XYZ file of N, CA and C in Angstrom:
861
model
N 29.108 -8.941 -15.419
C 27.986 -9.638 -14.783
C 27.471 -8.792 -13.622
N 26.144 -8.524 -13.612
C 25.578 -7.731 -12.534
C 25.385 -8.591 -11.286
N 24.983 -7.926 -10.175
C 24.884 -8.615 -8.896
C 23.820 -9.716 -8.918
N 22.677 -9.475 -9.582
C 21.619 -10.482 -9.604
C 22.084 -11.755 -10.309
N 22.754 -11.607 -11.446
C 23.259 -12.782 -12.163
C 24.308 -13.513 -11.335
N 25.161 -12.745 -10.637
C 26.198 -13.364 -9.813
C 25.591 -14.120 -8.632
N 24.559 -13.547 -8.002
C 23.888 -14.226 -6.886
C 23.239 -15.516 -7.373
N 22.562 -15.452 -8.492
C 21.912 -16.651 -9.036
C 22.936 -17.741 -9.344
N 24.081 -17.342 -9.876
C 25.117 -18.313 -10.237
C 25.783 -18.909 -8.999
N 26.076 -18.080 -7.986
C 26.819 -18.544 -6.808
C 25.946 -19.289 -5.810
N 24.679 -18.845 -5.643
C 23.858 -19.338 -4.536
C 22.779 -20.310 -4.997
N 22.011 -19.949 -6.011
C 20.780 -20.679 -6.300
C 20.943 -21.797 -7.331
N 21.717 -21.577 -8.367
C 21.902 -22.632 -9.375
C 22.532 -23.887 -8.767
N 23.564 -23.779 -7.906
C 24.115 -24.999 -7.295
C 23.108 -25.752 -6.425
N 22.074 -25.058 -5.893
C 21.046 -25.699 -5.062
C 19.831 -26.128 -5.878
N 19.962 -26.089 -7.199
C 18.865 -26.471 -8.096
C 17.630 -25.600 -7.844
N 17.855 -24.297 -7.716
C 16.785 -23.334 -7.528
C 16.875 -22.266 -8.616
N 15.761 -21.591 -8.833
C 15.711 -20.494 -9.807
C 15.357 -19.207 -9.078
N 16.230 -18.212 -9.170
C 16.005 -16.948 -8.485
C 15.002 -16.097 -9.251
N 14.036 -15.548 -8.532
C 13.032 -14.683 -9.154
C 13.400 -13.212 -9.042
N 13.958 -12.816 -7.900
C 14.312 -11.421 -7.690
C 15.323 -11.330 -6.559
N 16.177 -10.317 -6.616
C 17.136 -10.016 -5.556
C 17.215 -8.504 -5.401
N 17.077 -8.016 -4.169
C 17.062 -6.582 -3.893
C 18.033 -6.288 -2.753
N 18.912 -5.327 -2.961
C 19.850 -4.937 -1.902
C 19.115 -4.119 -0.843
N 19.375 -4.425 0.425
C 18.671 -3.772 1.532
C 19.648 -3.459 2.655
N 19.172 -2.660 3.593
C 19.870 -2.431 4.864
C 18.825 -2.350 5.959
N 19.226 -2.589 7.173
C 18.278 -2.598 8.285
C 17.797 -1.187 8.597
N 16.472 -1.068 8.811
C 15.908 0.229 9.165
C 16.199 0.588 10.616
N 16.193 -0.404 11.468
C 16.524 -0.207 12.872
C 17.677 -1.114 13.224
N 18.585 -0.570 14.012
C 19.770 -1.322 14.369
C 19.386 -2.517 15.218
N 19.861 -3.704 14.787
C 19.562 -4.908 15.540
C 20.586 -5.086 16.651
N 20.134 -5.586 17.800
C 21.043 -5.807 18.913
C 22.028 -6.901 18.541
N 23.322 -6.541 18.577
C 24.365 -7.470 18.151
C 24.942 -8.207 19.346
N 25.355 -9.438 19.135
C 26.002 -10.214 20.176
C 27.409 -9.696 20.402
N 27.906 -9.841 21.662
C 29.255 -9.364 21.968
C 30.306 -10.225 21.277
N 29.892 -11.388 20.749
C 30.819 -12.254 20.023
C 30.950 -11.843 18.568
N 30.049 -10.974 18.119
C 30.075 -10.583 16.708
C 31.285 -9.710 16.430
N 32.041 -10.059 15.417
C 33.246 -9.304 15.074
C 33.108 -8.581 13.746
N 31.965 -8.692 13.112
C 31.743 -8.030 11.822
C 31.082 -6.693 12.076
N 31.747 -5.625 11.747
C 31.216 -4.295 11.990
C 30.343 -3.854 10.838
N 29.592 -2.775 11.083
C 28.657 -2.267 10.085
C 29.396 -1.795 8.847
N 28.852 -2.098 7.704
C 29.432 -1.631 6.453
C 30.419 -2.600 5.839
N 30.670 -3.783 6.499
C 31.625 -4.733 5.962
C 30.974 -5.759 5.048
N 29.683 -5.658 4.817
C 29.010 -6.576 3.905
C 27.761 -5.902 3.340
N 27.333 -6.401 2.192
C 26.088 -5.955 1.563
C 25.059 -7.071 1.717
N 23.801 -6.699 1.992
C 22.736 -7.667 2.232
C 21.717 -7.607 1.107
N 21.243 -8.778 0.675
C 20.238 -8.888 -0.378
C 19.105 -9.785 0.108
N 17.869 -9.364 -0.143
C 16.699 -10.211 0.075
C 16.334 -10.829 -1.272
N 16.267 -12.155 -1.308
C 16.042 -12.865 -2.570
C 14.822 -13.774 -2.460
N 14.145 -13.956 -3.562
C 13.023 -14.892 -3.666
C 13.380 -15.905 -4.745
N 13.255 -17.192 -4.401
C 13.619 -18.243 -5.350
C 12.589 -19.362 -5.287
N 12.613 -20.221 -6.297
C 11.718 -21.373 -6.365
C 12.544 -22.584 -6.776
N 12.224 -23.738 -6.199
C 12.966 -24.951 -6.522
C 12.573 -25.462 -7.903
N 13.506 -26.134 -8.551
C 13.235 -26.710 -9.866
C 12.599 -28.085 -9.772
N 12.712 -28.736 -8.613
C 12.150 -30.072 -8.423
C 10.768 -29.976 -7.797
N 9.932 -30.955 -8.066
C 8.589 -31.011 -7.497
C 8.589 -31.881 -6.243
N 7.778 -31.512 -5.251
C 6.860 -30.364 -5.240
C 7.620 -29.045 -5.120
N 7.154 -28.059 -5.862
C 7.828 -26.762 -5.880
C 7.779 -26.112 -4.506
N 8.885 -25.472 -4.131
C 8.969 -24.751 -2.871
C 9.369 -23.308 -3.152
N 8.676 -22.371 -2.506
C 8.984 -20.950 -2.641
C 9.782 -20.529 -1.412
N 10.950 -19.917 -1.628
C 11.896 -19.646 -0.543
C 12.282 -18.177 -0.541
N 12.301 -17.579 0.653
C 12.821 -16.213 0.847
C 14.164 -16.339 1.540
N 15.213 -15.758 0.964
C 16.573 -15.925 1.483
C 17.225 -14.578 1.766
N 18.159 -14.622 2.717
C 19.007 -13.471 2.993
C 20.417 -13.832 2.530
N 20.943 -13.050 1.586
C 22.249 -13.322 0.986
C 23.172 -12.151 1.280
N 24.437 -12.471 1.618
C 25.397 -11.419 1.943
C 26.637 -11.540 1.067
N 27.211 -10.372 0.800
C 28.507 -10.305 0.115
C 29.451 -9.516 1.008
N 30.500 -10.161 1.496
C 31.423 -9.515 2.418
C 32.442 -8.690 1.653
N 32.902 -7.643 2.315
C 33.833 -6.715 1.673
C 35.110 -7.454 1.268
N 35.563 -7.168 0.060
C 36.775 -7.798 -0.455
C 36.548 -9.141 -1.108
N 35.293 -9.614 -1.109
C 34.978 -10.905 -1.727
C 34.050 -10.688 -2.910
N 34.261 -11.468 -3.956
C 33.408 -11.369 -5.139
C 32.279 -12.394 -5.114
N 32.270 -13.285 -4.107
C 31.250 -14.323 -4.015
C 30.140 -13.911 -3.051
N 29.013 -14.639 -3.134
C 27.840 -14.367 -2.303
C 27.538 -15.602 -1.457
N 27.015 -15.355 -0.230
C 26.727 -16.436 0.713
C 25.313 -16.305 1.244
N 24.561 -17.403 1.230
C 23.221 -17.400 1.818
C 23.358 -17.655 3.312
N 22.919 -16.674 4.110
C 23.055 -16.769 5.561
C 21.767 -17.199 6.248
N 20.594 -16.945 5.642
C 19.308 -17.333 6.234
C 18.328 -17.642 5.114
N 17.346 -18.496 5.433
C 16.290 -18.768 4.458
C 15.021 -19.191 5.188
N 13.866 -18.860 4.592
C 12.568 -19.198 5.135
C 11.694 -19.761 4.021
N 10.951 -20.797 4.320
C 9.914 -21.254 3.404
C 8.767 -20.255 3.422
N 8.026 -20.174 2.331
C 6.954 -19.192 2.252
C 5.875 -19.472 3.297
N 5.760 -20.718 3.759
C 4.795 -21.031 4.818
C 5.135 -20.326 6.123
N 6.412 -19.947 6.299
C 6.828 -19.247 7.515
C 6.609 -17.740 7.421
N 6.298 -17.249 6.235
C 6.045 -15.824 6.045
C 4.612 -15.502 6.424
N 4.434 -14.628 7.391
C 3.111 -14.284 7.874
C 2.590 -12.967 7.301
N 3.490 -12.001 7.078
C 3.008 -10.681 6.654
C 4.101 -9.939 5.904
N 3.682 -9.185 4.889
C 4.548 -8.240 4.178
C 3.929 -6.867 4.350
N 4.655 -5.972 5.000
C 4.134 -4.641 5.326
C 4.855 -3.600 4.481
N 4.093 -2.925 3.619
C 4.680 -1.898 2.760
C 4.780 -0.528 3.391
N 4.370 -0.388 4.665
C 4.480 0.817 5.491
C 3.526 1.921 5.057
N 3.538 2.299 3.761
C 2.704 3.410 3.281
C 2.021 3.003 1.980
N 0.671 2.863 1.976
C -0.024 2.421 0.760
C -0.202 3.520 -0.277
N 0.058 4.772 0.100
C -0.207 5.903 -0.796
C 1.052 6.494 -1.415
N 2.197 5.937 -1.084
C 3.433 6.536 -1.570
C 4.480 5.448 -1.764
N 5.274 5.593 -2.816
C 6.366 4.655 -3.063
C 7.564 5.045 -2.200
N 7.814 4.278 -1.153
C 8.938 4.523 -0.250
C 9.771 3.241 -0.171
N 11.043 3.335 0.212
C 11.901 2.138 0.212
C 11.745 1.257 1.448
N 11.014 1.698 2.479
C 10.893 0.917 3.712
C 9.852 -0.186 3.582
N 10.122 -1.335 4.205
C 9.148 -2.427 4.262
C 9.550 -3.384 5.381
N 8.573 -4.191 5.833
C 8.793 -5.178 6.887
C 8.434 -6.563 6.381
N 9.179 -7.557 6.828
C 8.867 -8.958 6.576
C 8.662 -9.633 7.921
N 7.456 -10.155 8.142
C 7.113 -10.781 9.421
C 7.053 -12.293 9.209
N 7.963 -13.022 9.875
C 7.989 -14.473 9.807
C 7.445 -15.053 11.114
N 7.396 -16.364 11.202
C 6.840 -17.023 12.380
C 7.630 -16.665 13.629
N 8.953 -16.600 13.498
C 9.792 -16.407 14.674
C 10.628 -15.137 14.657
N 10.429 -14.267 13.676
C 11.219 -13.041 13.622
C 10.518 -11.981 12.789
N 10.907 -10.726 13.022
C 10.411 -9.588 12.246
C 11.623 -8.802 11.766
N 11.733 -8.625 10.454
C 12.849 -7.887 9.871
C 12.328 -6.587 9.270
N 12.964 -5.479 9.650
C 12.595 -4.159 9.135
C 13.709 -3.688 8.209
N 13.351 -3.474 6.937
C 14.358 -3.214 5.910
C 14.127 -1.872 5.226
N 15.186 -1.392 4.600
C 15.138 -0.244 3.689
C 15.840 -0.672 2.410
N 15.127 -0.648 1.292
C 15.716 -1.019 0.007
C 16.578 0.120 -0.524
N 17.364 -0.176 -1.551
C 18.219 0.866 -2.145
C 17.396 1.991 -2.747
N 16.187 1.677 -3.179
C 15.292 2.687 -3.738
C 13.858 2.186 -3.619
N 12.910 3.112 -3.750
C 11.495 2.731 -3.698
C 11.139 1.802 -4.852
N 11.755 2.004 -6.008
C 11.463 1.161 -7.170
C 11.868 -0.283 -6.913
N 13.023 -0.513 -6.278
C 13.465 -1.878 -6.002
C 12.555 -2.550 -4.980
N 12.084 -1.798 -4.003
C 11.130 -2.366 -3.040
C 9.839 -2.774 -3.755
N 9.343 -1.940 -4.658
C 8.120 -2.257 -5.393
C 8.304 -3.499 -6.259
N 9.487 -3.652 -6.870
C 9.766 -4.850 -7.666
C 9.698 -6.089 -6.785
N 10.321 -6.028 -5.597
C 10.319 -7.168 -4.688
C 8.905 -7.550 -4.268
N 8.099 -6.562 -3.857
C 6.746 -6.854 -3.378
C 5.877 -7.412 -4.500
N 5.981 -6.821 -5.692
C 5.132 -7.269 -6.796
C 5.464 -8.700 -7.216
N 6.758 -9.020 -7.307
C 7.146 -10.373 -7.701
C 6.832 -11.369 -6.589
N 7.063 -10.983 -5.325
C 6.755 -11.870 -4.206
C 5.260 -12.145 -4.122
N 4.431 -11.114 -4.333
C 2.979 -11.301 -4.291
C 2.523 -12.253 -5.399
N 3.024 -12.045 -6.613
C 2.644 -12.906 -7.736
C 3.091 -14.340 -7.501
N 4.318 -14.510 -6.964
C 4.822 -15.859 -6.698
C 3.996 -16.546 -5.617
N 3.601 -15.809 -4.581
C 2.770 -16.378 -3.520
C 1.407 -16.809 -4.063
N 0.800 -15.972 -4.917
C -0.492 -16.321 -5.500
C -0.396 -17.624 -6.292
N 0.649 -17.719 -7.117
C 0.832 -18.933 -7.924
C 1.098 -20.144 -7.043
N 1.911 -19.964 -6.017
C 2.274 -21.080 -5.145
C 1.065 -21.609 -4.382
N 0.264 -20.699 -3.790
C -0.871 -21.153 -2.983
C -1.992 -21.724 -3.857
N -2.132 -21.208 -5.067
C -3.111 -21.811 -5.982
C -2.706 -23.235 -6.330
N -1.402 -23.436 -6.546
C -0.927 -24.788 -6.821
C -1.126 -25.717 -5.644
N -0.919 -25.214 -4.429
C -1.144 -26.018 -3.226
C -2.607 -26.403 -3.090
N -3.480 -25.411 -3.305
C -4.920 -25.691 -3.206
C -5.340 -26.714 -4.252
N -4.807 -26.602 -5.458
C -5.149 -27.558 -6.513
C -4.703 -28.960 -6.181
N -3.512 -29.099 -5.563
C -3.028 -30.431 -5.203
C -3.896 -31.061 -4.129
N -4.419 -30.241 -3.173
C -5.296 -30.778 -2.133
C -6.632 -31.236 -2.717
N -7.162 -30.453 -3.670
C -8.417 -30.845 -4.319
C -8.235 -32.155 -5.057
N -7.081 -32.320 -5.706
C -6.801 -33.543 -6.447
C -6.717 -34.731 -5.495
N -6.108 -34.546 -4.329
C -5.995 -35.623 -3.350
C -7.367 -36.024 -2.847
N -8.222 -35.049 -2.542
C -9.567 -35.343 -2.044
C -10.399 -36.079 -3.086
N -10.236 -35.700 -4.381
C -11.007 -36.355 -5.440
C -10.599 -37.805 -5.606
N -9.345 -38.116 -5.293
C -8.886 -39.481 -5.416
C -9.387 -40.347 -4.268
N -9.977 -39.718 -3.248
C -10.546 -40.481 -2.149
C -9.557 -40.840 -1.074
N -8.354 -40.251 -1.134
C -7.353 -40.560 -0.114
C -7.748 -39.996 1.238
N -8.385 -38.803 1.214
C -8.772 -38.136 2.449
C -10.266 -37.879 2.436
N -11.104 -38.824 2.761
C -12.544 -38.592 2.775
C -12.912 -37.586 3.838
N -13.877 -36.743 3.517
C -14.296 -35.687 4.436
C -15.337 -36.244 5.391
N -15.130 -36.002 6.702
C -16.075 -36.456 7.717
C -17.124 -35.384 7.902
N -18.405 -35.745 7.825
C -19.480 -34.762 7.937
C -19.558 -34.204 9.349
N -19.981 -32.944 9.447
C -20.094 -32.289 10.749
C -21.204 -32.943 11.550
N -20.988 -33.093 12.868
C -21.982 -33.679 13.749
C -21.858 -35.175 13.859
N -20.980 -35.795 13.076
C -20.761 -37.233 13.155
C -19.321 -37.474 13.568
N -19.139 -38.298 14.535
C -17.791 -38.608 14.987
C -17.571 -40.096 14.886
N -16.367 -40.445 14.533
C -16.005 -41.850 14.409
C -14.713 -42.052 15.173
N -14.769 -42.828 16.211
C -13.603 -43.016 17.072
C -12.788 -44.226 16.681
N -13.071 -44.798 15.524
C -12.321 -45.985 15.110
C -10.884 -45.602 14.764
N -9.934 -46.530 14.905
C -8.523 -46.241 14.587
C -8.320 -45.758 13.168
N -9.047 -46.351 12.213
C -8.869 -45.931 10.813
C -9.304 -44.493 10.611
N -10.405 -44.087 11.298
C -10.883 -42.706 11.179
C -9.877 -41.729 11.765
N -9.321 -42.074 12.942
C -8.322 -41.187 13.551
C -7.091 -41.066 12.670
N -6.709 -42.155 12.033
C -5.540 -42.125 11.132
C -5.797 -41.201 9.953
N -7.017 -41.281 9.386
C -7.346 -40.400 8.260
C -7.329 -38.948 8.679
N -7.832 -38.656 9.893
C -7.841 -37.269 10.363
C -6.432 -36.746 10.555
N -5.533 -37.567 11.094
C -4.140 -37.145 11.277
C -3.491 -36.881 9.933
N -3.743 -37.765 8.960
C -3.161 -37.565 7.632
C -3.710 -36.314 6.985
N -4.999 -36.042 7.195
C -5.595 -34.843 6.608
C -5.001 -33.597 7.244
N -4.755 -33.631 8.566
C -4.159 -32.472 9.232
C -2.752 -32.211 8.707
N -2.020 -33.271 8.437
C -0.648 -33.091 7.977
C -0.586 -32.437 6.619
N -1.662 -32.528 5.821
C -1.658 -31.938 4.489
C -2.391 -30.601 4.418
N -2.890 -30.114 5.547
C -3.590 -28.835 5.531
C -2.581 -27.713 5.291
N -2.866 -26.874 4.320
C -1.955 -25.791 3.966
C -2.131 -24.651 4.944
N -0.997 -24.098 5.435
C -1.069 -22.967 6.349
C -1.568 -21.727 5.614
N -1.868 -20.705 6.375
C -2.477 -19.493 5.818
C -1.490 -18.729 4.944
N -1.911 -18.238 3.773
C -1.023 -17.434 2.925
C -0.621 -16.142 3.633
N 0.523 -15.567 3.277
C 0.954 -14.319 3.921
C 0.021 -13.169 3.585
N -0.037 -12.220 4.491
C -0.893 -11.043 4.324
C -0.048 -9.874 3.828
N -0.510 -9.218 2.783
C 0.171 -8.035 2.244
C -0.625 -6.804 2.683
N -0.040 -5.996 3.573
C -0.733 -4.820 4.093
C 0.072 -3.564 3.772
N -0.652 -2.440 3.724
C -0.037 -1.126 3.469
C 0.783 -1.118 2.177
N 0.358 -1.903 1.211
C 1.019 -1.936 -0.099
C 0.116 -1.271 -1.128
N 0.662 -0.477 -2.040
C -0.165 0.103 -3.103
C -0.905 -0.984 -3.873
N -2.141 -0.704 -4.236
C -2.970 -1.709 -4.906
C -2.372 -2.163 -6.230
N -1.584 -1.306 -6.880
C -0.991 -1.682 -8.167
C 0.050 -2.792 -8.007
N 0.511 -3.036 -6.760
C 1.509 -4.076 -6.531
C 0.882 -5.413 -6.167
N -0.372 -5.405 -5.743
C -1.005 -6.627 -5.246
C -2.183 -7.036 -6.125
N -1.999 -6.927 -7.411
C -2.974 -7.439 -8.366
C -2.382 -8.637 -9.071
N -3.267 -9.433 -9.673
C -2.782 -10.538 -10.483
C -2.001 -9.990 -11.665
N -0.983 -10.705 -12.090
C -0.134 -10.239 -13.187
C -0.947 -10.093 -14.461
N -0.937 -8.894 -15.004
C -1.635 -8.597 -16.257
C -0.761 -7.656 -17.059
N -1.315 -7.166 -18.187
C -0.532 -6.243 -19.005
C -0.185 -4.981 -18.227
N -1.136 -4.470 -17.423
C -0.893 -3.238 -16.671
C 0.191 -3.441 -15.619
N 0.094 -4.525 -14.852
C 1.081 -4.761 -13.807
C 2.437 -5.123 -14.401
N 2.437 -5.792 -15.555
C 3.695 -6.068 -16.228
C 4.365 -4.775 -16.664
N 3.576 -3.821 -17.141
C 4.119 -2.520 -17.509
C 4.648 -1.789 -16.278
N 3.915 -1.882 -15.143
C 4.403 -1.283 -13.898
C 5.747 -1.876 -13.498
N 5.877 -3.192 -13.632
C 7.128 -3.856 -13.285
C 8.256 -3.389 -14.189
N 7.964 -3.221 -15.480
C 8.978 -2.718 -16.423
C 9.408 -1.303 -16.042
N 8.433 -0.461 -15.672
C 8.746 0.919 -15.272
C 9.597 0.933 -14.016
N 9.236 0.078 -13.034
C 10.016 0.029 -11.795
C 11.437 -0.447 -12.061
N 11.590 -1.396 -12.976
C 12.938 -1.864 -13.307
C 13.760 -0.747 -13.958
N 13.127 0.041 -14.809
C 13.822 1.184 -15.427
C 14.227 2.203 -14.366
N 13.311 2.477 -13.426
C 13.635 3.414 -12.342
C 14.787 2.900 -11.489
N 14.757 1.606 -11.175
C 15.821 1.024 -10.361
C 17.164 1.104 -11.082
N 17.152 0.853 -12.409
C 18.395 0.929 -13.182
C 18.931 2.358 -13.207
N 18.053 3.331 -13.408
C 18.488 4.725 -13.431
C 19.016 5.158 -12.065
N 18.367 4.695 -10.982
C 18.837 5.031 -9.640
C 20.205 4.411 -9.378
N 20.400 3.166 -9.823
C 21.701 2.512 -9.661
C 22.773 3.250 -10.452
N 22.453 3.666 -11.669
C 23.406 4.407 -12.496
C 23.761 5.745 -11.862
N 22.750 6.418 -11.306
C 22.984 7.697 -10.649
C 23.898 7.536 -9.435
N 23.643 6.521 -8.618
C 24.487 6.285 -7.439
C 25.916 5.960 -7.841
N 26.070 5.230 -8.937
C 27.407 4.879 -9.402
C 28.170 6.119 -9.860
N 27.487 7.025 -10.569
C 28.132 8.255 -11.037
C 28.529 9.130 -9.856
N 27.625 9.246 -8.872
C 27.923 10.051 -7.680
C 29.107 9.475 -6.920
N 29.168 8.136 -6.802
C 30.284 7.498 -6.101
C 31.600 7.744 -6.828
N 31.579 7.687 -8.148
C 32.802 7.940 -8.921
C 33.246 9.389 -8.783
N 32.286 10.314 -8.748
C 32.642 11.722 -8.572
C 33.246 11.977 -7.205
N 32.764 11.277 -6.192
C 33.339 11.444 -4.856
C 34.745 10.875 -4.771
N 34.981 9.787 -5.523
C 36.305 9.188 -5.505
C 37.335 10.038 -6.221
N 36.919 10.760 -7.265
C 37.844 11.570 -8.058
C 37.734 13.032 -7.646
N 38.690 13.564 -6.861
C 38.621 14.973 -6.445
C 38.874 15.905 -7.616
N 38.333 17.093 -7.530
C 38.515 18.091 -8.588
C 39.936 18.629 -8.561
N 40.291 19.373 -9.605
C 41.630 19.932 -9.723
C 41.933 20.902 -8.594
N 40.944 21.725 -8.232
C 41.141 22.673 -7.138
C 41.361 21.971 -5.817
N 40.621 20.867 -5.556
C 40.805 20.121 -4.319
C 42.174 19.468 -4.278
N 42.651 18.992 -5.444
C 43.976 18.359 -5.487
C 45.067 19.367 -5.165
N 44.968 20.567 -5.749
C 45.964 21.596 -5.475
C 45.907 22.027 -4.016
N 44.677 22.118 -3.477
C 44.535 22.530 -2.088
C 45.166 21.509 -1.146
N 44.956 20.196 -1.442
C 45.560 19.161 -0.612
C 47.071 19.187 -0.732
N 47.576 19.466 -1.941
C 49.026 19.491 -2.144
C 49.687 20.612 -1.374
N 49.003 21.762 -1.233
C 49.590 22.918 -0.559
C 49.496 22.824 0.949
N 48.843 21.779 1.490
C 48.732 21.668 2.940
C 50.032 21.207 3.585
N 50.909 20.469 2.871
C 52.165 19.962 3.421
C 53.334 20.782 2.897
N 54.491 20.744 3.618
C 55.684 21.467 3.134
C 56.101 21.023 1.745
N 56.086 19.719 1.490
C 56.446 19.240 0.157
C 55.476 19.766 -0.885
N 54.210 19.853 -0.505
C 53.234 20.414 -1.426
C 53.528 21.865 -1.737
N 53.973 22.633 -0.719
C 54.331 24.032 -0.953
C 55.494 24.133 -1.933
N 56.489 23.258 -1.761
C 57.651 23.295 -2.660
C 57.225 22.971 -4.093
N 56.413 21.944 -4.235
C 55.951 21.576 -5.579
C 55.154 22.707 -6.203
N 54.306 23.344 -5.379
C 53.500 24.447 -5.900
C 54.384 25.604 -6.365
N 55.425 25.944 -5.567
C 56.328 27.029 -5.962
C 57.084 26.688 -7.233
N 57.521 25.421 -7.339
C 58.235 25.020 -8.550
C 57.327 25.125 -9.771
N 56.066 24.731 -9.615
C 55.126 24.855 -10.730
C 54.951 26.308 -11.151
N 54.852 27.191 -10.145
C 54.701 28.617 -10.449
C 55.943 29.154 -11.145
N 57.145 28.760 -10.625
C 58.393 29.248 -11.222
C 58.544 28.761 -12.654
N 58.247 27.481 -12.883
C 58.346 26.936 -14.241
C 57.365 27.635 -15.171
N 56.178 27.940 -14.650
C 55.198 28.647 -15.468
C 55.665 30.044 -15.818
N 56.224 30.750 -14.836
C 56.717 32.101 -15.111
C 57.883 32.069 -16.099
N 58.774 31.094 -15.906
C 59.903 30.990 -16.830
C 59.428 30.682 -18.243
N 58.442 29.826 -18.365
C 57.898 29.531 -19.674
C 57.298 30.766 -20.329
N 56.617 31.589 -19.530
C 56.056 32.824 -20.077
C 57.162 33.748 -20.574
N 58.244 33.842 -19.803
C 59.354 34.707 -20.217
C 60.010 34.202 -21.491
N 60.221 32.907 -21.580
C 60.816 32.349 -22.796
C 59.928 32.582 -24.012
N 58.629 32.469 -23.812
C 57.703 32.715 -24.919
C 57.785 34.162 -25.381
N 57.864 35.104 -24.410
C 57.981 36.526 -24.767
C 59.284 36.809 -25.507
N 60.395 36.223 -25.021
C 61.691 36.429 -25.682
C 61.683 35.848 -27.092
N 61.049 34.687 -27.244
C 60.977 34.076 -28.570
C 60.176 34.941 -29.530
N 59.083 35.522 -29.033
C 58.285 36.395 -29.890
C 59.096 37.617 -30.312
N 59.873 38.210 -29.371
C 60.700 39.375 -29.709
C 61.780 39.015 -30.721
N 62.375 37.835 -30.563
C 63.422 37.396 -31.484
C 62.858 37.228 -32.898
N 61.686 36.623 -32.989
C 61.059 36.467 -34.303
C 60.760 37.823 -34.932
N 60.359 38.788 -34.118
C 60.094 40.123 -34.646
C 61.355 40.783 -35.173
N 62.471 40.624 -34.448
C 63.735 41.207 -34.900
C 64.220 40.543 -36.185
N 64.070 39.236 -36.275
C 64.479 38.518 -37.487
C 63.662 39.003 -38.684
N 62.336 39.175 -38.475
C 61.483 39.655 -39.555
C 61.893 41.060 -39.988
N 62.215 41.929 -39.020
C 62.651 43.296 -39.356
C 63.978 43.276 -40.103
N 64.875 42.388 -39.709
C 66.172 42.293 -40.384
C 65.999 41.845 -41.823
N 65.081 40.889 -42.045
C 64.818 40.449 -43.412
C 64.270 41.590 -44.263
N 63.379 42.404 -43.686
C 62.841 43.541 -44.429
C 63.933 44.556 -44.779
N 64.819 44.826 -43.820
C 65.929 45.757 -44.087
C 66.848 45.223 -45.188
N 67.103 43.950 -45.146
C 67.978 43.351 -46.167
C 67.322 43.432 -47.546
N 66.025 43.198 -47.609
C 65.328 43.290 -48.889
C 65.359 44.715 -49.429
N 65.130 45.671 -48.560
C 65.155 47.072 -48.991
C 66.539 47.480 -49.482
N 67.593 47.053 -48.777
C 68.962 47.386 -49.177
C 69.294 46.766 -50.528
N 68.828 45.536 -50.732
C 69.101 44.866 -52.001
C 68.407 45.576 -53.157
N 67.165 46.047 -52.939
C 66.439 46.760 -53.978
C 67.135 48.075 -54.317
N 67.577 48.783 -53.322
C 68.268 50.062 -53.555
C 69.600 49.849 -54.323
N 70.275 48.794 -53.974
C 71.539 48.512 -54.673
C 71.300 48.232 -56.157
N 70.206 47.517 -56.453
C 69.874 47.230 -57.847
C 69.523 48.527 -58.597
N 68.812 49.454 -57.953
C 68.437 50.718 -58.604
C 69.666 51.581 -58.868
N 70.627 51.587 -57.950
C 71.820 52.434 -58.129
C 72.708 51.915 -59.262
N 72.724 50.663 -59.457
C 73.550 50.110 -60.546
C 72.947 50.419 -61.915
N 71.652 50.578 -62.009
C 71.004 50.920 -63.256
C 71.275 52.376 -63.614
């Protein structure tokens, strides 16, 4: 099971949510840590996730999920409703880079994704989800107005009656906040989902998979030292020197035994030839 499936199973399915995307990230700038914090850098992996609720009215949620070292489970440490998201900054609109910023109402997070492809996947899916979510919100407001629940007061006319003030308060409570702004993002990431953008998403997923595979191979190569490095480490200690000398001695002895065995086989072959020749001569003399 890959990390995305595990995150969806541990975090979102129990909360009756459906995960759309999860991308591993790290902070671009070091955040000021509290003196009470006992978790040092590198003891957990961080993922930015986008999910949607299965119950209506649908809610779009951006979450921060962590996996601590030595644990196979994932924990949601922070979450924001999409209404709290003010801006998504792709940093460079002309180049695929892994850096991006998420600006919320009360905080700004500066992230670096594992690769540029994973960042592009996150932005493209988040943009599409936001478009769908805000269109649904706008449609629900139009439906409410058509039902006559919130009559529109014409400009230049004021009504100070209690019923009018109540309607205005109710209308304010249902006003949808401004959708998030996507800036410095390549135009191919901020289009409505079509065949072209779907193909871009497929390509980015392939790139992300290849980058993950490459990192895994490099990590395995670093974990497994070469034969020369192993011998070099062994010869650094006295015990390593003894083992190395014993290996050399055993090798030399093996070479000597092989040479002696070859000489013995040669002598045996020569003896057989001499015996054959003597036997032939004996047969000729008797005739």
